[in-house]
């Protein structure tokens, strides 16, 4: 079966198993208690042993299984960093291989594929114990479009007894989503999710212009999109640079597979081409299925929009 399925479902099937292993590694680092925190260049921009190890697991496993694809990971890691053999995943999720693949994804070649890896999204929150903000993101692009994605939540259910710890959700444009129950956000309200640690006067002014009933300030790009697809928020609004392609590639594919949308503050979709610069300089506007994306775009103050280029 694995040999006969097209490349994109095979990549998703492998990414699910790999993201699960990365999640175990992230939990193990936390349990051992030595996070090995390094400060990177930006505000609240940290890297831990969990980010480094999870990325090694993901990139080594993906490149062994798919030697000709391009893989771009968030963390700068020496290519000869040691990778224990039990971090190299060869399992695949068999259910994904049985899915019907749409015509436009049938013939994709490995050379057209770019995989954007955020081994641990929500690192600051991880170091602060806000564990439900943490995700592992594996986004799959063909050419410049995000077409499929996997979001793993290593700490899903961590405060519940007798419930399985962690879960993995996936989405493929034109196929659908799995691993969770999609839900619409409540009618007659406007709930917006945004940054908890990178706010600016422009970010706040944009939120104010949208007159939300409630603002959910949480960490992690993956976590914020999860709030949209599980019906806890109507829009994710971040009128600032700072987010990167590996933050949005996987969430965008899952959101779009469900009928939502993710663009910059000009309404333009981001390119996920292998040569594209990493920063999402135009900000992030993501809306759930049935939301009027244009309405949110129109509310962005013009002076703020102009700065986001
Ligand atoms: O993978 P990390 O570095 O944890 O990813 C960051 C994002 O780059 C950043 O945009 C998010 O900012 P906000 O939460 O302030 O929106 C941050 O949470 C992480 O996801
Ligand atoms: Mg980071
Ligand atoms: Mg991230
Ligand atoms: Mg990260």
Coordinates of C-alpha atoms and ligand atoms in Angstrom, one line a residue:
X1 CA 0.0 0.0 0.0
X2 CA 2.7 2.5 1.0
X3 CA 4.4 2.2 -2.4
X4 CA 1.2 2.7 -4.4
X5 CA -0.1 5.8 -2.7
X6 CA 0.9 9.2 -4.2
X7 CA 3.7 11.3 -2.6
X8 CA 1.5 13.8 -0.7
X9 CA -0.5 11.2 1.3
X10 CA 2.7 9.3 2.0
X11 CA 4.3 12.4 3.3
X12 CA 1.3 13.1 5.6
X13 CA 1.2 9.5 6.7
X14 CA 4.9 9.6 7.7
X15 CA 4.7 13.1 9.2
X16 CA 2.0 11.9 11.6
X17 CA 4.2 9.1 13.0
X18 CA 7.2 11.4 13.0
X19 CA 5.4 14.3 14.8
X20 CA 4.2 11.8 17.4
X21 CA 7.8 10.8 18.1
X22 CA 8.9 14.4 18.2
X23 CA 6.1 15.0 20.8
X24 CA 7.5 12.2 23.0
X25 CA 11.0 13.7 22.8
X26 CA 9.5 17.1 23.8
X27 CA 7.8 15.6 26.9
X28 CA 11.0 13.6 27.8
X29 CA 13.1 16.8 27.8
X30 CA 10.6 18.5 30.1
X31 CA 10.4 15.5 32.4
X32 CA 14.2 15.4 32.8
X33 CA 14.0 19.1 33.8
X34 CA 17.1 20.5 32.0
X35 CA 15.6 22.6 29.2
X36 CA 19.0 23.9 27.9
X37 CA 17.5 27.3 27.0
X38 CA 19.4 29.5 24.5
X39 CA 18.2 33.0 23.7
X40 CA 17.9 33.7 19.9
X41 CA 17.8 37.1 18.4
X42 CA 14.2 38.3 18.6
X43 CA 12.0 39.4 21.5
X44 CA 10.8 36.3 23.6
X45 CA 12.7 34.1 21.1
X46 CA 14.0 31.1 22.8
X47 CA 15.4 27.7 21.8
X48 CA 15.5 24.7 24.1
X49 CA 16.9 21.1 24.0
X50 CA 13.4 20.1 23.0
X51 CA 13.4 22.3 19.9
X52 CA 16.8 21.0 18.9
X53 CA 16.1 17.3 19.5
X54 CA 12.6 17.3 18.0
X55 CA 14.0 19.0 14.8
X56 CA 16.7 16.4 14.5
X57 CA 14.1 13.6 14.8
X58 CA 11.8 15.2 12.2
X59 CA 14.4 16.1 9.6
X60 CA 16.4 12.9 9.9
X61 CA 13.3 10.8 9.7
X62 CA 11.8 12.7 6.8
X63 CA 15.0 12.9 4.8
X64 CA 15.6 9.1 5.2
X65 CA 12.1 8.3 3.9
X66 CA 12.0 11.1 1.2
X67 CA 15.6 11.9 0.2
X68 CA 14.7 14.2 -2.7
X69 CA 12.3 16.7 -1.0
X70 CA 13.4 20.0 0.3
X71 CA 13.1 20.4 4.1
X72 CA 13.4 23.7 5.9
X73 CA 13.5 23.6 9.7
X74 CA 13.3 26.6 12.1
X75 CA 16.4 25.8 14.2
X76 CA 20.0 26.2 13.0
X77 CA 21.5 22.8 13.7
X78 CA 24.8 21.4 12.6
X79 CA 24.0 18.7 10.0
X80 CA 26.3 16.2 11.9
X81 CA 24.4 16.6 15.2
X82 CA 24.0 13.1 16.8
X83 CA 20.6 11.4 16.2
X84 CA 19.9 8.4 18.4
X85 CA 18.6 5.5 16.3
X86 CA 15.2 5.4 18.2
X87 CA 14.6 9.0 17.0
X88 CA 14.6 7.8 13.4
X89 CA 11.0 7.0 12.5
X90 CA 10.1 4.6 9.8
X91 CA 6.4 4.0 10.7
X92 CA 3.6 5.5 8.7
X93 CA -0.1 6.1 9.5
X94 CA -1.8 3.5 7.4
X95 CA -5.2 5.1 7.4
X96 CA -3.9 8.2 5.4
X97 CA -2.6 5.9 2.7
X98 CA -6.1 4.7 2.0
X99 CA -7.5 8.2 1.3
X100 CA -8.6 9.3 -2.1
X101 CA -6.1 11.8 -3.5
X102 CA -7.4 14.6 -5.7
X103 CA -6.2 14.8 -9.3
X104 CA -4.0 17.9 -8.7
X105 CA -2.0 16.0 -6.0
X106 CA -1.7 12.7 -7.8
X107 CA 1.5 13.4 -9.8
X108 CA 3.5 15.6 -7.5
X109 CA 7.2 14.9 -7.7
X110 CA 9.7 15.0 -4.8
X111 CA 11.5 17.9 -6.4
X112 CA 8.4 20.1 -6.2
X113 CA 7.9 19.5 -2.5
X114 CA 9.0 21.8 0.3
X115 CA 8.4 20.7 3.9
X116 CA 8.4 23.5 6.5
X117 CA 9.2 22.2 10.0
X118 CA 8.6 24.0 13.3
X119 CA 9.7 21.3 15.7
X120 CA 8.2 23.1 18.7
X121 CA 5.9 26.0 18.3
X122 CA 5.3 28.0 21.4
X123 CA 8.8 27.7 22.9
X124 CA 8.4 30.5 25.4
X125 CA 5.2 29.0 26.6
X126 CA 6.9 25.6 26.9
X127 CA 9.5 27.2 29.2
X128 CA 6.8 28.8 31.2
X129 CA 4.7 25.7 31.7
X130 CA 1.9 26.7 29.4
X131 CA 2.0 23.3 27.9
X132 CA -1.3 23.3 26.0
X133 CA 0.1 26.1 23.8
X134 CA 2.8 23.8 22.4
X135 CA 2.6 22.1 19.0
X136 CA 4.8 20.4 16.5
X137 CA 4.2 21.7 13.0
X138 CA 5.0 19.9 9.7
X139 CA 3.7 21.8 6.7
X140 CA 3.9 20.4 3.2
X141 CA 4.0 22.8 0.2
X142 CA 4.0 22.0 -3.5
X143 CA 5.7 24.8 -5.5
X144 CA 4.6 27.9 -3.5
X145 CA 1.3 26.6 -2.1
X146 CA 0.8 25.0 1.3
X147 CA -1.2 21.8 0.5
X148 CA -1.0 19.6 3.6
X149 CA -0.1 19.8 7.2
X150 CA 0.2 18.0 10.5
X151 CA -0.2 19.6 13.9
X152 CA 0.8 17.5 16.9
X153 CA -0.2 18.6 20.4
X154 CA 2.2 16.8 22.8
X155 CA 0.3 17.9 25.9
X156 CA -3.3 17.5 24.8
X157 CA -5.2 16.1 27.8
X158 CA -2.2 16.5 30.1
X159 CA -4.4 17.8 32.9
X160 CA -6.9 14.9 32.6
X161 CA -6.5 11.6 34.2
X162 CA -7.2 8.4 32.3
X163 CA -7.3 10.2 28.9
X164 CA -4.7 9.5 26.2
X165 CA -1.9 12.1 26.3
X166 CA -1.3 14.0 23.0
X167 CA -3.0 14.0 19.7
X168 CA -2.2 14.6 16.1
X169 CA -4.4 16.3 13.5
X170 CA -3.9 16.5 9.8
X171 CA -5.3 18.2 6.8
X172 CA -4.9 17.9 3.0
X173 CA -6.4 20.5 0.6
X174 CA -9.1 18.9 -1.4
X175 CA -9.2 15.9 0.8
X176 CA -10.2 16.9 4.3
X177 CA -9.0 16.8 7.9
X178 CA -8.7 14.2 10.6
X179 CA -7.7 13.6 14.2
X180 CA -10.1 16.1 15.7
X181 CA -13.7 17.3 15.6
X182 CA -14.0 20.5 13.6
X183 CA -16.4 23.0 15.2
X184 CA -17.9 26.4 14.2
X185 CA -17.3 29.4 16.4
X186 CA -20.4 30.7 18.2
X187 CA -22.7 32.8 16.1
X188 CA -23.5 36.4 17.0
X189 CA -20.1 37.1 18.6
X190 CA -16.6 38.1 17.4
X191 CA -13.8 36.3 19.3
X192 CA -10.3 37.1 18.2
X193 CA -7.1 35.2 19.1
X194 CA -3.8 37.0 19.1
X195 CA -0.3 37.1 20.6
X196 CA 0.2 37.0 24.3
X197 CA 3.9 38.0 24.3
X198 CA 4.5 40.1 21.1
X199 CA 1.9 42.8 21.3
X200 CA 2.6 46.3 19.9
X201 CA 0.5 49.5 19.7
X202 CA -0.2 48.5 16.1
X203 CA -1.3 45.0 17.0
X204 CA -3.7 46.5 19.7
X205 CA -5.0 49.3 17.4
X206 CA -5.9 46.7 14.8
X207 CA -7.7 44.6 17.3
X208 CA -9.6 47.6 18.6
X209 CA -10.7 48.5 15.1
X210 CA -12.4 45.0 14.8
X211 CA -14.4 45.6 18.0
X212 CA -14.1 42.1 19.3
X213 CA -16.4 40.7 22.0
X214 CA -13.5 38.8 23.4
X215 CA -9.7 38.5 22.8
X216 CA -7.9 35.3 23.5
X217 CA -4.2 36.1 24.0
X218 CA -2.3 32.8 23.7
X219 CA 1.0 31.5 22.5
X220 CA 1.9 29.6 19.4
X221 CA 0.7 30.0 15.8
X222 CA -0.4 26.4 15.7
X223 CA -2.3 26.8 18.9
X224 CA -4.1 29.9 17.6
X225 CA -5.2 28.2 14.4
X226 CA -6.4 25.2 16.6
X227 CA -8.7 27.7 18.4
X228 CA -10.2 28.6 15.0
X229 CA -10.8 25.1 13.8
X230 CA -12.2 24.0 17.1
X231 CA -14.7 26.9 17.2
X232 CA -13.2 28.8 20.1
X233 CA -12.3 31.9 18.0
X234 CA -13.5 33.4 14.8
X235 CA -10.2 35.0 13.7
X236 CA -6.5 35.1 14.4
X237 CA -5.2 38.6 14.0
X238 CA -1.6 39.6 14.3
X239 CA -0.8 42.9 12.6
X240 CA 3.0 42.7 13.0
X241 CA 5.9 40.9 11.5
X242 CA 7.5 38.1 13.6
X243 CA 5.7 35.0 12.6
X244 CA 7.6 32.8 10.1
X245 CA 6.8 30.4 7.2
X246 CA 7.2 27.3 9.4
X247 CA 4.7 28.8 11.9
X248 CA 1.9 29.1 9.2
X249 CA 2.5 26.4 6.6
X250 CA 0.9 23.4 8.4
X251 CA -1.9 25.4 10.1
X252 CA -2.8 27.1 6.8
X253 CA -3.2 23.8 5.0
X254 CA -5.5 22.4 7.7
X255 CA -7.5 25.6 8.0
X256 CA -7.9 25.8 4.2
X257 CA -8.9 22.1 4.0
X258 CA -11.8 23.1 6.3
X259 CA -12.8 26.1 4.3
X260 CA -10.9 28.8 6.2
X261 CA -8.3 31.2 5.0
X262 CA -4.9 32.5 6.1
X263 CA -3.3 35.6 4.5
X264 CA -1.1 38.6 5.3
X265 CA -2.8 41.9 6.2
X266 CA -3.1 42.7 2.5
X267 CA -5.1 39.6 1.8
X268 CA -2.2 37.9 0.0
X269 CA -1.5 34.2 0.6
X270 CA 2.1 33.5 1.7
X271 CA 4.4 31.7 -0.7
X272 CA 6.0 28.6 0.6
X273 CA 8.5 28.2 -2.2
X274 CA 11.9 26.9 -1.1
X275 CA 13.6 30.3 -2.0
X276 CA 11.1 32.5 -0.2
X277 CA 12.4 34.6 2.8
X278 CA 11.2 33.0 6.1
X279 CA 9.5 36.0 7.8
X280 CA 5.8 36.6 7.4
X281 CA 6.4 40.3 7.2
X282 CA 2.8 41.2 6.2
X283 CA 1.4 39.9 9.5
X284 CA -1.2 37.1 9.9
X285 CA -4.9 37.2 9.4
X286 CA -6.6 33.8 9.6
X287 CA -10.3 33.2 9.6
X288 CA -12.4 30.1 10.2
X289 CA -14.9 28.6 7.8
X290 CA -17.8 30.9 7.0
X291 CA -16.1 34.0 8.3
X292 CA -15.9 37.1 6.2
X293 CA -12.1 37.4 5.7
X294 CA -12.5 40.6 3.7
X295 CA -14.4 42.3 6.6
X296 CA -11.4 41.8 8.8
X297 CA -9.0 43.0 6.1
X298 CA -11.0 46.2 5.6
X299 CA -10.8 47.0 9.3
X300 CA -7.0 47.0 9.4
X301 CA -6.0 50.7 9.8
X302 CA -4.4 51.8 6.5
X303 CA -1.3 53.3 8.2
X304 CA -0.6 50.0 9.9
X305 CA -1.2 47.9 6.7
X306 CA 1.2 50.1 4.8
X307 CA 4.0 49.3 7.3
X308 CA 3.5 45.6 6.8
X309 CA 5.4 45.0 3.6
Ligands
LIG1 O1 8.3 28.2 17.1 P1 8.3 29.4 18.0 O2 9.6 30.2 17.9 O3 7.9 29.2 19.4 O4 7.2 30.2 17.2 C1 6.8 31.5 17.7 C2 6.3 32.3 16.6 O5 7.3 32.6 15.7 C3 5.7 33.5 17.0 O6 5.1 34.2 16.0 C4 4.6 33.3 18.1 O7 4.3 34.5 18.6 P2 3.0 34.8 19.3 O8 2.6 33.7 20.2 O9 3.4 36.0 20.1 O10 1.9 35.1 18.3 C5 5.1 32.4 19.2 O11 4.1 32.1 20.1 C6 5.7 31.2 18.7 O12 4.7 30.4 18.2
LIG2 MG1 11.4 29.6 17.9
LIG3 MG1 6.8 28.7 15.8
LIG4 MG1 9.5 26.7 17.0

